[in-house]
Tab-separated table of C-alpha atoms in Angstrom:
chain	number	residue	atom	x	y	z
A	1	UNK	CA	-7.270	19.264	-28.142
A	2	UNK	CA	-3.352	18.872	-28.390
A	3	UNK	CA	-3.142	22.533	-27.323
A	4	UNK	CA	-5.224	21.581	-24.193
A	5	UNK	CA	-3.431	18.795	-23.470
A	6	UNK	CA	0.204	20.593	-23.457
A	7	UNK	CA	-1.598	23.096	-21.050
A	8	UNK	CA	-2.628	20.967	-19.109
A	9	UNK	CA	1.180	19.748	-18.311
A	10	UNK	CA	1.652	22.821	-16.319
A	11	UNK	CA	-0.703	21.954	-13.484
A	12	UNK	CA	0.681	18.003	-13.513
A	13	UNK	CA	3.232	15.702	-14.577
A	14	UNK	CA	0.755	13.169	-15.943
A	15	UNK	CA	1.915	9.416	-16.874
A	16	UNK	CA	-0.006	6.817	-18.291
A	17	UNK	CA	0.324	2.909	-17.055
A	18	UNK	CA	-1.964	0.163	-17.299
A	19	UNK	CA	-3.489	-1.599	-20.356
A	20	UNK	CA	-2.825	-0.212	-23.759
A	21	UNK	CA	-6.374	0.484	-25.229
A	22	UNK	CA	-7.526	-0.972	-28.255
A	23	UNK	CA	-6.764	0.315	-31.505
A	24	UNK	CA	-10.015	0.194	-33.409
A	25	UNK	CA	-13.558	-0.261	-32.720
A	26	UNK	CA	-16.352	1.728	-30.729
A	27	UNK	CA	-15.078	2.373	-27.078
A	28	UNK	CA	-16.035	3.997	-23.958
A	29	UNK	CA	-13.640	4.942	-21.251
A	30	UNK	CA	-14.780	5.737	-18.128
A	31	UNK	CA	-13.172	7.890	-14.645
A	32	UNK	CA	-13.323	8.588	-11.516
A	33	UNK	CA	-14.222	12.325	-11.454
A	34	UNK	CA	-12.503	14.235	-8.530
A	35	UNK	CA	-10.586	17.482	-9.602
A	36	UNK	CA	-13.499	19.169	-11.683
A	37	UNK	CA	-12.480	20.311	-14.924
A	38	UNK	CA	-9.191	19.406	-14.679
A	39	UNK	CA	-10.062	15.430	-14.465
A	40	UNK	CA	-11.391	15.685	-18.751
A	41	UNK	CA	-8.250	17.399	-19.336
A	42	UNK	CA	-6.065	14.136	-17.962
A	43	UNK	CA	-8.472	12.192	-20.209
A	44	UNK	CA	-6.818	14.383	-23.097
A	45	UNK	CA	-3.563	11.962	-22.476
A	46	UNK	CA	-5.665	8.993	-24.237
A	47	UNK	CA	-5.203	11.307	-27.522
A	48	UNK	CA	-4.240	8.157	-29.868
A	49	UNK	CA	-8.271	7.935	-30.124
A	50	UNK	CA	-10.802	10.592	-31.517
A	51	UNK	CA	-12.711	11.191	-28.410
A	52	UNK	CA	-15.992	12.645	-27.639
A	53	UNK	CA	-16.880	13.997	-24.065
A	54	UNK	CA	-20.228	13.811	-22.212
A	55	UNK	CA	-20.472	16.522	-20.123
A	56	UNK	CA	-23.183	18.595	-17.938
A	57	UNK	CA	-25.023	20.690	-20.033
A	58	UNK	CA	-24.616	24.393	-18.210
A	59	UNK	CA	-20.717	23.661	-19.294
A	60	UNK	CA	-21.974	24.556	-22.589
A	61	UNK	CA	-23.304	27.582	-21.422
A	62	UNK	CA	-20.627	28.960	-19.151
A	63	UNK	CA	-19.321	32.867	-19.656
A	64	UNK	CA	-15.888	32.891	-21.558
A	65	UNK	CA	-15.654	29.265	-21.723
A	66	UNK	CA	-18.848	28.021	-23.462
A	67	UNK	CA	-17.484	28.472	-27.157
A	68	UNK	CA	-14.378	25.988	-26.056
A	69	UNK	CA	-16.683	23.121	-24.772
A	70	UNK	CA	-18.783	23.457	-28.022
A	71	UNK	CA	-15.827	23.524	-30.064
A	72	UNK	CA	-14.599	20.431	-28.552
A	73	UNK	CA	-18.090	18.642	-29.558
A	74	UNK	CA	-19.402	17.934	-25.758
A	75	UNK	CA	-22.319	16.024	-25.779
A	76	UNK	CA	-24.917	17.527	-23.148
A	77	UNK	CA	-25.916	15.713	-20.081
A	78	UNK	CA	-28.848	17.341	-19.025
A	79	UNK	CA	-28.954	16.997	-14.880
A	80	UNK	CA	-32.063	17.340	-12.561
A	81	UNK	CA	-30.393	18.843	-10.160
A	82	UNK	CA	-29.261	21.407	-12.908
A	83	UNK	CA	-33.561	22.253	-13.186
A	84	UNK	CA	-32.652	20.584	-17.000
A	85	UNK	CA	-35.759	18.662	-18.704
A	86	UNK	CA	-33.903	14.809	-18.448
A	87	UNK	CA	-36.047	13.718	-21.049
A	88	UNK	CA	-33.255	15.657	-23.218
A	89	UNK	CA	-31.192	13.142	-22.567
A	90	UNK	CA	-32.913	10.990	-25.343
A	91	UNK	CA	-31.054	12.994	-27.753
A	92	UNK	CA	-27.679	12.468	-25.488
A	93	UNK	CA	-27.810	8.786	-26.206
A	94	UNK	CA	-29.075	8.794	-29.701
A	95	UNK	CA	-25.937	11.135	-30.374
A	96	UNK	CA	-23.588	8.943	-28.457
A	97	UNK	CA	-24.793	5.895	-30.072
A	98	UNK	CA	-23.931	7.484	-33.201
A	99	UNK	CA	-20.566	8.271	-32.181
A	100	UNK	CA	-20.225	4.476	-31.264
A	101	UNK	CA	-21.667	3.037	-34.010
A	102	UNK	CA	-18.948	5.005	-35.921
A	103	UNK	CA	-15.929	3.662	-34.138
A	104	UNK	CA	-15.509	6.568	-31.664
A	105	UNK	CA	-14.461	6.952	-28.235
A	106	UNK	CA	-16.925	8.049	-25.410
A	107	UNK	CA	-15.614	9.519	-22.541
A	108	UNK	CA	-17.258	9.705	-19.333
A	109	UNK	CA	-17.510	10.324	-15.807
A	110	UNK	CA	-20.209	7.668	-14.506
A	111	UNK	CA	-20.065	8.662	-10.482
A	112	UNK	CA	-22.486	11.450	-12.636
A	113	UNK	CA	-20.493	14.463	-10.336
A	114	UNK	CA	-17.367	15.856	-9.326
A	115	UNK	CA	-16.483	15.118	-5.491
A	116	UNK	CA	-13.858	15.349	-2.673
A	117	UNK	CA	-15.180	12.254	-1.295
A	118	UNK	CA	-12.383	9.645	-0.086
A	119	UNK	CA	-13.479	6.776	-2.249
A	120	UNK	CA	-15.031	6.599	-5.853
A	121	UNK	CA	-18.968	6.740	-5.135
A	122	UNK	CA	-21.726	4.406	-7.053
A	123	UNK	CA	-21.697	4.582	-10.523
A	124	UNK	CA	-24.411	4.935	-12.843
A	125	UNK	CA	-25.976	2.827	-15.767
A	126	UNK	CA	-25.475	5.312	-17.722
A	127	UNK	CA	-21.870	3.783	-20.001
A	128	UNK	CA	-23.898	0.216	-19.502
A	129	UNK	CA	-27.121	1.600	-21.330
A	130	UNK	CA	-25.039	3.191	-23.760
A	131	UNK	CA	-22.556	0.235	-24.906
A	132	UNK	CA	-25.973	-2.425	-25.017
A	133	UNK	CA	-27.917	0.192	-26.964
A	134	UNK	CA	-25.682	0.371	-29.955
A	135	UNK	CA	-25.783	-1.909	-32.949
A	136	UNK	CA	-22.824	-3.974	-33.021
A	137	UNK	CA	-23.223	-5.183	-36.928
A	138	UNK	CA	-22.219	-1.367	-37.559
A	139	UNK	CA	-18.871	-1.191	-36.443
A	140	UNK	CA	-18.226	-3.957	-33.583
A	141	UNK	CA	-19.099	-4.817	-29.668
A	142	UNK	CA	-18.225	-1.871	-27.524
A	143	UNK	CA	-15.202	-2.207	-25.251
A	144	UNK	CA	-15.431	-0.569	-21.350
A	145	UNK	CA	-12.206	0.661	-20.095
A	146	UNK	CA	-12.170	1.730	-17.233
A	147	UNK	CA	-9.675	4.586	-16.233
A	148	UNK	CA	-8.416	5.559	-12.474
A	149	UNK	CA	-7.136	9.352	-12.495
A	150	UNK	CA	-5.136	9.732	-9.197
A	151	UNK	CA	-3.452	12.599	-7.945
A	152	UNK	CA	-0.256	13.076	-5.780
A	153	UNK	CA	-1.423	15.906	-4.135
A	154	UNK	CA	-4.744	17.126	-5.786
A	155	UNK	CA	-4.057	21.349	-4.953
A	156	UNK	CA	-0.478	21.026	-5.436
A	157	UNK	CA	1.477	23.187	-8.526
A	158	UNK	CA	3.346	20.492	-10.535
A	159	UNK	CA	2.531	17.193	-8.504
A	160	UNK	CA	2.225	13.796	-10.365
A	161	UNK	CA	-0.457	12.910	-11.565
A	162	UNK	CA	-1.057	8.770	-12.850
A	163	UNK	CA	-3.955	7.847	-15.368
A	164	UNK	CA	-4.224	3.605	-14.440
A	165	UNK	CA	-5.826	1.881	-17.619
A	166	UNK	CA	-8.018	-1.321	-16.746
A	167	UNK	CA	-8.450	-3.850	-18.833
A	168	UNK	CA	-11.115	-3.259	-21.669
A	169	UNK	CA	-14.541	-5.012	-20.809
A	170	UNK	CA	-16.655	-6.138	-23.709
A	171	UNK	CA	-19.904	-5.357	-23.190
A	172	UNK	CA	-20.790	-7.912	-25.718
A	173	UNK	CA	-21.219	-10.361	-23.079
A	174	UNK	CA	-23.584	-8.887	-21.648
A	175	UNK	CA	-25.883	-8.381	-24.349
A	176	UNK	CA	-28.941	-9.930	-24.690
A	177	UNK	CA	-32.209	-9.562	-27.062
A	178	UNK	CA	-33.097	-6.567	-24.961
A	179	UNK	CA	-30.129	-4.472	-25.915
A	180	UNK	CA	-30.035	-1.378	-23.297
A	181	UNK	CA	-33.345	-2.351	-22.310
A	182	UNK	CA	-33.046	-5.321	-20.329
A	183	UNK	CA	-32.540	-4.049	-17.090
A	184	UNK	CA	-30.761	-7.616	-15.756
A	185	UNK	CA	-27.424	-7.239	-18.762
A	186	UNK	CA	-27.451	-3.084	-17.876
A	187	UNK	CA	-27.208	-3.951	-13.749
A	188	UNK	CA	-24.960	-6.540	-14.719
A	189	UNK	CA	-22.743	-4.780	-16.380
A	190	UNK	CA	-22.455	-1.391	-14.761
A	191	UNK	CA	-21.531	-3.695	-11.460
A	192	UNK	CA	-18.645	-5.182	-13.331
A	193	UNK	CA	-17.440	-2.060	-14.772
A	194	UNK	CA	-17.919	-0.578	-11.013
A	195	UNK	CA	-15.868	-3.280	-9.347
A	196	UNK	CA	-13.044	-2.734	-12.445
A	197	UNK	CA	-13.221	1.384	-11.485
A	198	UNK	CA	-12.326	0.493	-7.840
A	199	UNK	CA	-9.328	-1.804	-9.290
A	200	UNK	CA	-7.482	1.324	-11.109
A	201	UNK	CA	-8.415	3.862	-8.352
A	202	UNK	CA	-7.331	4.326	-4.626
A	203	UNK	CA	-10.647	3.679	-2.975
A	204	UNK	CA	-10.311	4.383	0.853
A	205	UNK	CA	-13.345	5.009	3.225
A	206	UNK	CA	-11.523	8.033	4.898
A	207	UNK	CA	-8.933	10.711	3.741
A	208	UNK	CA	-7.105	10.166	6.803
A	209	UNK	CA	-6.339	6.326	5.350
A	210	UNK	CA	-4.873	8.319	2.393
A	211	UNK	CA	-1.316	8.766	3.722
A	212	UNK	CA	-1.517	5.858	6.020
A	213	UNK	CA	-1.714	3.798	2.972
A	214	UNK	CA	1.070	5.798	0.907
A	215	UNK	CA	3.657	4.687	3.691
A	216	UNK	CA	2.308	1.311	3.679
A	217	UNK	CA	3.410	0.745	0.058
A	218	UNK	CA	6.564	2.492	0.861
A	219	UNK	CA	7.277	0.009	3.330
A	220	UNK	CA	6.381	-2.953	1.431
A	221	UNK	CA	7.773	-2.257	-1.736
A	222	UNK	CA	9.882	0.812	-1.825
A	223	UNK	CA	11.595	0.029	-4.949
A	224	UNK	CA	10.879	2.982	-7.071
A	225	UNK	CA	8.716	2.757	-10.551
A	226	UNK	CA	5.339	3.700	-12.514
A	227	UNK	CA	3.930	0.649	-10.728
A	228	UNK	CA	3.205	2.829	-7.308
A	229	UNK	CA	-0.315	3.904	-8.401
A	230	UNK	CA	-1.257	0.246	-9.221
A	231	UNK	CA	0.268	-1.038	-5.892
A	232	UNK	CA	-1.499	1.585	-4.102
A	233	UNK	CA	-4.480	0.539	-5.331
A	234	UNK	CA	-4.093	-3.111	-4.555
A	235	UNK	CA	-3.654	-2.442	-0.707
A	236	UNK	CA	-6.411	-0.182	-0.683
A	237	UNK	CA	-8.323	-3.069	-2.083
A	238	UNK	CA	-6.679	-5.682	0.553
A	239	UNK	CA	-7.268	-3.207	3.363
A	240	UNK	CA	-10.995	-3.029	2.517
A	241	UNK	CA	-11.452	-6.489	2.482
A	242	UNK	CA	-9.592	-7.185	5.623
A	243	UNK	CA	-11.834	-4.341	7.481
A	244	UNK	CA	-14.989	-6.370	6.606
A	245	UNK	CA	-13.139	-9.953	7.402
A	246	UNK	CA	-10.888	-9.011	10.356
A	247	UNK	CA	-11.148	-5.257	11.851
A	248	UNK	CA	-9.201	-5.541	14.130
A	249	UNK	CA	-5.869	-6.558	12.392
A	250	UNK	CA	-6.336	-3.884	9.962
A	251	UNK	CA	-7.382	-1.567	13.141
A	252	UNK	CA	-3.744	-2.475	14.723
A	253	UNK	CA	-1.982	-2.245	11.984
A	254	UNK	CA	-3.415	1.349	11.012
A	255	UNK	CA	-2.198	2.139	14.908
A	256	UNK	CA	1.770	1.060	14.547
A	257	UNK	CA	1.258	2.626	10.753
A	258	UNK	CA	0.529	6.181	11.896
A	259	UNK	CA	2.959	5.616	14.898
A	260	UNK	CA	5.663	5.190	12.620
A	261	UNK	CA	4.282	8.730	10.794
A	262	UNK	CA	4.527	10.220	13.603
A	263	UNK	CA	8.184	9.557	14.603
A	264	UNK	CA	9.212	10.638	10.844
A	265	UNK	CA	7.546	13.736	10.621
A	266	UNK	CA	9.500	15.550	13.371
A	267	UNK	CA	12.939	14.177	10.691
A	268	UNK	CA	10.947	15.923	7.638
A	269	UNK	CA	11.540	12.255	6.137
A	270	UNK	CA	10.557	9.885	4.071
A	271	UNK	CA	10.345	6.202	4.770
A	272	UNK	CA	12.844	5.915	1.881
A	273	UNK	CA	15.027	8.662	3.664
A	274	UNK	CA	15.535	5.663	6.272
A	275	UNK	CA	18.109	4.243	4.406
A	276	UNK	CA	20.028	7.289	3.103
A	277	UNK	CA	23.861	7.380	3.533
A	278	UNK	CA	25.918	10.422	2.342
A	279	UNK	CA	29.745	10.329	2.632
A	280	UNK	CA	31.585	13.433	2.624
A	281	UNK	CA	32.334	12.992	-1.061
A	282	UNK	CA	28.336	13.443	-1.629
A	283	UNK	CA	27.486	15.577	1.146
A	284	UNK	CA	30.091	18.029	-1.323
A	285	UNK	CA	28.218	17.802	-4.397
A	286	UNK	CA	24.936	18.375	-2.594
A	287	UNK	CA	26.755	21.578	-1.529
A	288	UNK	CA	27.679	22.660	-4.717
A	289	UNK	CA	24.548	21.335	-6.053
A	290	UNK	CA	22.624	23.940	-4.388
A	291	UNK	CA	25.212	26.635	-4.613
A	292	UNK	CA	24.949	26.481	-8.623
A	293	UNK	CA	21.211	26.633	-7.936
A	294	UNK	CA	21.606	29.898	-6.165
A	295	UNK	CA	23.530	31.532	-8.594
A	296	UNK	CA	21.364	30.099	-11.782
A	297	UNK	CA	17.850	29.816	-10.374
A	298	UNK	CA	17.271	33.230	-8.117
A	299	UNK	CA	17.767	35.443	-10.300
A	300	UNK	CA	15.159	33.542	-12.446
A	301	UNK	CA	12.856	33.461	-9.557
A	302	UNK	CA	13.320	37.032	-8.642
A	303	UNK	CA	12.208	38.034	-12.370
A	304	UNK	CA	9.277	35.844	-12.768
A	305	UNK	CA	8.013	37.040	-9.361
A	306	UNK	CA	8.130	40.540	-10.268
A	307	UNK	CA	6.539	40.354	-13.843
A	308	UNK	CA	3.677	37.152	-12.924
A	309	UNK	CA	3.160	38.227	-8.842
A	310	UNK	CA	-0.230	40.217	-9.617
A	311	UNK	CA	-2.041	37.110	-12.167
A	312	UNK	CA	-0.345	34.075	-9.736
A	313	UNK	CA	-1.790	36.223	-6.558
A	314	UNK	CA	-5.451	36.164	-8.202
A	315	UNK	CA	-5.234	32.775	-9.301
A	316	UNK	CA	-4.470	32.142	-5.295
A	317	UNK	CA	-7.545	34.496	-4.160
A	318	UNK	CA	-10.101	32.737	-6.977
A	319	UNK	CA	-8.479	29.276	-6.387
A	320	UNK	CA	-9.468	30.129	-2.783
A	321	UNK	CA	-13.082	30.285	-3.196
A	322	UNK	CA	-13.202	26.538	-3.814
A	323	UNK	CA	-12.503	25.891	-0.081
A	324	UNK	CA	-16.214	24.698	0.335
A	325	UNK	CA	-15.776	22.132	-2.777
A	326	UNK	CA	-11.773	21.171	-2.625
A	327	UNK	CA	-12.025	19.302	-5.880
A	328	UNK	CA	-12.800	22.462	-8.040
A	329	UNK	CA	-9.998	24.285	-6.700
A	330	UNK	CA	-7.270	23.164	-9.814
A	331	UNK	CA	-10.714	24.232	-11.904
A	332	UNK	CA	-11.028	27.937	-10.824
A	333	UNK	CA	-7.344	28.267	-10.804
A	334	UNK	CA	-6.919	26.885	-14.356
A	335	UNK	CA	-9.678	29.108	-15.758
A	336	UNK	CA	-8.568	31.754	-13.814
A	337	UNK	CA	-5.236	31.411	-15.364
A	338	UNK	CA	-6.261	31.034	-18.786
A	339	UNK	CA	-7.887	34.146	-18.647
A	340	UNK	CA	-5.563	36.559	-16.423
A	341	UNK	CA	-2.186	34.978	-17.299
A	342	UNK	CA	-2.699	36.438	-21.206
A	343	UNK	CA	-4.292	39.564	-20.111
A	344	UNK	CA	-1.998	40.814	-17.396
A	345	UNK	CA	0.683	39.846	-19.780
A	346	UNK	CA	-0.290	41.902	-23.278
A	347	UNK	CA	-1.403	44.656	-20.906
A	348	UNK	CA	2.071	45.381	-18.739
A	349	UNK	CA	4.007	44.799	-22.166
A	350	UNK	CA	1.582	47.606	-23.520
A	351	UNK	CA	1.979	49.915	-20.530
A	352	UNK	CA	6.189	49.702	-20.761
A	353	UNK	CA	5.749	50.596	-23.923
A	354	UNK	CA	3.165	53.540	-24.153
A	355	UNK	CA	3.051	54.485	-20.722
A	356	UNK	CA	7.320	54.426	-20.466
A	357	UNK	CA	7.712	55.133	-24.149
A	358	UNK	CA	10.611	51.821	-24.083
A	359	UNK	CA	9.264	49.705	-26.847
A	360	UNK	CA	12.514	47.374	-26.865
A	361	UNK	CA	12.306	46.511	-23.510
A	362	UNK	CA	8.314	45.948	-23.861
A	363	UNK	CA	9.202	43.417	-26.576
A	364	UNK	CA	11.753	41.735	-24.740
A	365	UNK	CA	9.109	41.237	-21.800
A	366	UNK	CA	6.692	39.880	-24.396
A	367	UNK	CA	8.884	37.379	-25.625
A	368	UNK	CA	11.239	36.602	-22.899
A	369	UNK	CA	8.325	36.721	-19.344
A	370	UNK	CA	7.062	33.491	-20.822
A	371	UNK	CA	9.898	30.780	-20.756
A	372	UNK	CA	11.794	32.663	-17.829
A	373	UNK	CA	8.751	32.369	-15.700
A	374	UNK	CA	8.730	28.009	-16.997
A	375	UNK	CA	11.618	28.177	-16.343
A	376	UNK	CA	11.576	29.587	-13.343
A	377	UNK	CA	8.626	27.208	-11.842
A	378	UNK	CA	11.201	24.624	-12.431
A	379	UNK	CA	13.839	26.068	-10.429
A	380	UNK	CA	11.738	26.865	-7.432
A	381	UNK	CA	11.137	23.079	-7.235
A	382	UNK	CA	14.354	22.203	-7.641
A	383	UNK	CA	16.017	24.429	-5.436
A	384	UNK	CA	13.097	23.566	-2.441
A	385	UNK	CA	13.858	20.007	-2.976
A	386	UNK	CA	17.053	20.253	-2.680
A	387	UNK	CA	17.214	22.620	0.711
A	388	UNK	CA	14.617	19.745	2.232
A	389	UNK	CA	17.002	16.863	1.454
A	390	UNK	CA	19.932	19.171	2.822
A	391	UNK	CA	17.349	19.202	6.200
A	392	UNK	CA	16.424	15.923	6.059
A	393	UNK	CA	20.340	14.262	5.752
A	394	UNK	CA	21.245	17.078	8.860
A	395	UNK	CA	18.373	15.680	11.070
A	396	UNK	CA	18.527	11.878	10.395
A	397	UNK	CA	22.793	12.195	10.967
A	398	UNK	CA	21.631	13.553	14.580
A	399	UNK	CA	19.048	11.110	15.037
A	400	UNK	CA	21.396	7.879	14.764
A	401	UNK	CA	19.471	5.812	17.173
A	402	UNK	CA	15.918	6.612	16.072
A	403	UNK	CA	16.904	5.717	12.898
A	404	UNK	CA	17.979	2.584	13.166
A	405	UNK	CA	14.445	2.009	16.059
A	406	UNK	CA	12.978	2.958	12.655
A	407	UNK	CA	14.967	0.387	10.079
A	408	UNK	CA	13.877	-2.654	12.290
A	409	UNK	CA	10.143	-1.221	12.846
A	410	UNK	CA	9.873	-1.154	8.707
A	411	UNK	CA	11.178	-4.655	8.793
A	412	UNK	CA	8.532	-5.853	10.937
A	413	UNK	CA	6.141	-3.751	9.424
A	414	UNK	CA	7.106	-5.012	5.806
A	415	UNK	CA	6.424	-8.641	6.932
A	416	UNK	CA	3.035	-7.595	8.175
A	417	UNK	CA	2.104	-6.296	5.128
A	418	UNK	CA	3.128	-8.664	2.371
A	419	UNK	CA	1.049	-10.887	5.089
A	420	UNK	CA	-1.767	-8.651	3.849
A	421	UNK	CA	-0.824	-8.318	0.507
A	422	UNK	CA	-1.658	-12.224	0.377
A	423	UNK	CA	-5.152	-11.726	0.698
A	424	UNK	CA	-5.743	-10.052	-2.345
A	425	UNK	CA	-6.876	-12.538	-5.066
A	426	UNK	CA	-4.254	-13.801	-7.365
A	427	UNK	CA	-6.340	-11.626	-10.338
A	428	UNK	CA	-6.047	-8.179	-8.700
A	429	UNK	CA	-2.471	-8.980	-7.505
A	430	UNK	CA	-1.642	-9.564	-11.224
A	431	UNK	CA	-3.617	-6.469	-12.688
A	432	UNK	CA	-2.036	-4.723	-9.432
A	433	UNK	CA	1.302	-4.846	-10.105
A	434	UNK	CA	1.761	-6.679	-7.163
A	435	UNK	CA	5.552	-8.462	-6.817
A	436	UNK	CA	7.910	-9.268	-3.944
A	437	UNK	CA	8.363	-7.020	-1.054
A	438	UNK	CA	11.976	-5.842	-1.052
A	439	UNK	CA	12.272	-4.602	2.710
C-alpha cells in the first residue's frame, strides 16, 4: 500500500490535520466519497494503522485492476443497484467484525456512492451496525472517526488536497443489550457520526457557494496555515445555519461577496494579492526569478513534452469521458495512467533501440524520461505561477484606486463575517480552528 500511496502524490499534495487517531484498538474511519477511486487512495495517508477497505463488489472484478483490489484485501459490498444478491452482505459484516474484533481499521465510505454533489449526502447505518455488532470483551469499544477529504480543485494536476480528522466517537455509548440490532443505538449513532462528517467537510447546498465561501475565509482570516480546510468548514457550517435562521443576511452578504469576485477577477487576483507591495529591489528578483526559470525549466519542459505528449494526450481523451460523472474523472485518468504511462514508455525505449539500432540512447531514455518528466511537472508550475504573479503585480500597480475601493470593502466585509463567525457554537469553533480575524 506504501507504493500506492507515493503514487498517489503525483495527482495531489495531500496533508493531514485534525485529531491524531488512536493508537490501538478496533477502529473505523469513515469519508466523504467524491473523487472515485482516488478518494481510498487519500485514505492510504492514515498508513500508521493496518487498514482494511470496504468496497463495491464489481471493483473486485474490474479488467486489469481486479488482482490489485484483491491483493489489497477489499471486503465486498454487494450493491442492489449493482443486480448483486444483498443478502451477501451477511458475510461483509461477519468479515468486518472479524477485522474489528482483531484490532483493525475499517475504512469506509458511508454516503454508500461516489458523487459530484455540492454537499456530503445522508449517510448510511452501515459503520453504526458494524461498530454495535462487534464484541467489545475481544479487543475493546470501537472508535468512529470521522474523516473529511477535500480537494482544492478536484480535476486539477498537483492541487492540494487536505484529509480533516474528527474527533474519534466511541460507539460504546451507544451500545445497548441489542448490539447492532437495536435499531434506536444504530439511528442514534449513525446521526452523530453524520453531524461529525459535516464538521470535517465543506458542506454547501450549491457549487456556486464553493468559491463564494473560499474568499469569505480569505477575508476573515487570511493569515496563511493548515488550518484553512477546518475554517472553511466552520463557515460553511455558520452559513447553513444562518440560511435557515436569517436568509436574508446570508442572501446579502452572498451579493457584496460575489461583487467583490467580480471586481478581482478582471486583476487575475487574489484577495491576498490586495495587500501586495513590490519595491524595485523585489520587482528585480522576480525578474531574475523567472529568467533562471527560463533557462533551467524549458528545456526540461520541451523534453518531457516530446517523450510523455502521446500517454498525457490519452490520459486527457479517457479523463474526458467522465464529463457526465465529474468525480470519476482523477479515476479514469489515474488508471489510465497506470496503464499507458509504463507501456508507452518500455515500448519507445524498445523502438530507439531496435527500430534505430541506438541502444545507448534507448537506455538513457529509460532511465533518464522518468525524473526529467517529475521534474519537469514541477517546473511548469513554477514557472506559470510565477508569470501570473508577474500579471497580477502589473495590473494591481495600474489599478491604484480600485485597489484601495477594495482594501476598505474587505474591511467591512471582515467585520461582517467574524459577526457570522459568532454564531457558530463555541464546540465547532474550537474543533474548527476558529481564532481572531486578522483583517
Amino acid at each position: 500500500m506504501s507504493l500506492f500511496r507515493r503514487l498517489s502524490r503525483i495527482y495531489y499534495r495531500f496533508e493531514r490535520i485534525g485529531a491524531p487517531l488512536p493508537e490501538d484498538g478496533p477502529l473505523i474511519l469513515v469519508a466523504n466519497h467524491v473523487n472515485g477511486l482516488l478518494d481510498p487512495a487519500a485514505m492510504l495517508h492514515f498508513g500508521e494503522r493496518e487498514l482494511c477497505f470496504l468496497g463495491k463488489e464489481p471493483l473486485l472484478r474490474m479488467p486489469l485492476f481486479g488482482w490489485l483490489f484483491r491483493s489489497m484485501e477489499v471486503v465486498p459490498v454487494f450493491r442492489a443497484e449493482d443486480g448483486a444478491d444483498t443478502n451477501q452482505n451477511l458475510r461483509t459484516f461477519e468479515a468486518v467484525w472479524r477485522a474489528l474484533e482483531s484490532g483493525r481499521t475499517i475504512v469506509m465510505f458511508p454516503e454508500g456512492k461516489s458523487h459530484d454533489l455540492p454537499g456530503l449526502q445522508p449517510i448510511k447505518t452501515g459503520a453504526a451496525r458494524m461498530a454495535l455488532g462487534t464484541d467489545p470483551s475481544r479487543a475493546g469499544e470501537v472508535r468512529i472517526v470521522p474523516v473529511g477529504i477535500v480537494y482544492e480543485r478536484k480535476k486539477r494536476f498537483g492541487s492540494r488536497a487536505t484529509l480533516l480528522a474528527h474527533e474519534a466517537i466511541d460507539a460504546g455509548a451507544y451500545r445497548t443489550a441489542g448490539g447492532s440490532a437495536d435499531r434506536e443505538a444504530v439511528l442514534a449513532l449513525t446521526a452523530r457520526v453524520e453531524a461529525a462528517l459535516r464538521d470535517v467537510t465543506v458542506d454547501v447546498v450549491d457549487h456556486e457557494d464553493r468559491p463564494i465561501l473560499e474568499i469569505a475565509e480569505r477575508i476573515w482570516n487570511p493569515a496563511p496555515g493548515r488550518e484553512r480546510v477546518e475554517r472553511l468548514a466552520a463557515l460553511a457550517r455558520a452559513s447553513a445555519d444562518l440560511r435557515q435562521s436569517d436568509p436574508a443576511r446570508i442572501e446579502r452578504l452572498r451579493g457584496r461577496l460575489a461583487a467583490f469576485a467580480e471586481c478581482l477577477g478582471p486583476l487575475g487576483a487574489s484577495v491576498d494579492h490586495l495587500d501586495l507591495r513590490v519595491g524595485p529591489a523585489g520587482a528585480l528578483a522576480a525578474t531574475l526569478r523567472i529568467l533562471f526559470g527560463l533557462l533551467v525549466h524549458v528545456p526540461l519542459i520541451a523534453v518531457a513534452a516530446v517523450w510523455w505528449a502521446v500517454p498525457v494526450l490519452l490520459m486527457h481523451l479517457i479523463g474526458s469521458r467522465a464529463i457526465r460523472k465529474p468525480d470519476l474523472y482523477g479515476t479514469y485518468k489515474a488508471l489510465a495512467s497506470f496503464v499507458l504511462v509504463p507501456i508507452w514508455h518500455v515500448a519507445l525505449c524498445l523502438w530507439i533501440w531496435l527500430g534505430l539500432g541506438a541502444g545507448g540512447s534507448a537506455l538513457a531514455g529509460f532511465l533518464l524520461a522518468p525524473p526529467i518528466g517529475v521534474l519537469a511537472v514541477h517546473g511548469f508550475r513554477r514557472e506559470r505561477w510565477l508569470w501570473r504573479e508577474a500579471l497580477v503585480f502589473a495590473r494591481l500597480a495600474l489599478s491604484g484606486r480600485m485597489v484601495e475601493r477594495l482594501r476598505l470593502e474587505r474591511a467591512d466585509l471582515a467585520a461582517e463575517i467574524e459577526a457570522l463567525a459568532a454564531t457558530v457554537p463555541t464546540e465547532q469553533r474550537r474543533m474548527g480552528g476558529i481564532g481572531a480575524v486578522q483583517a
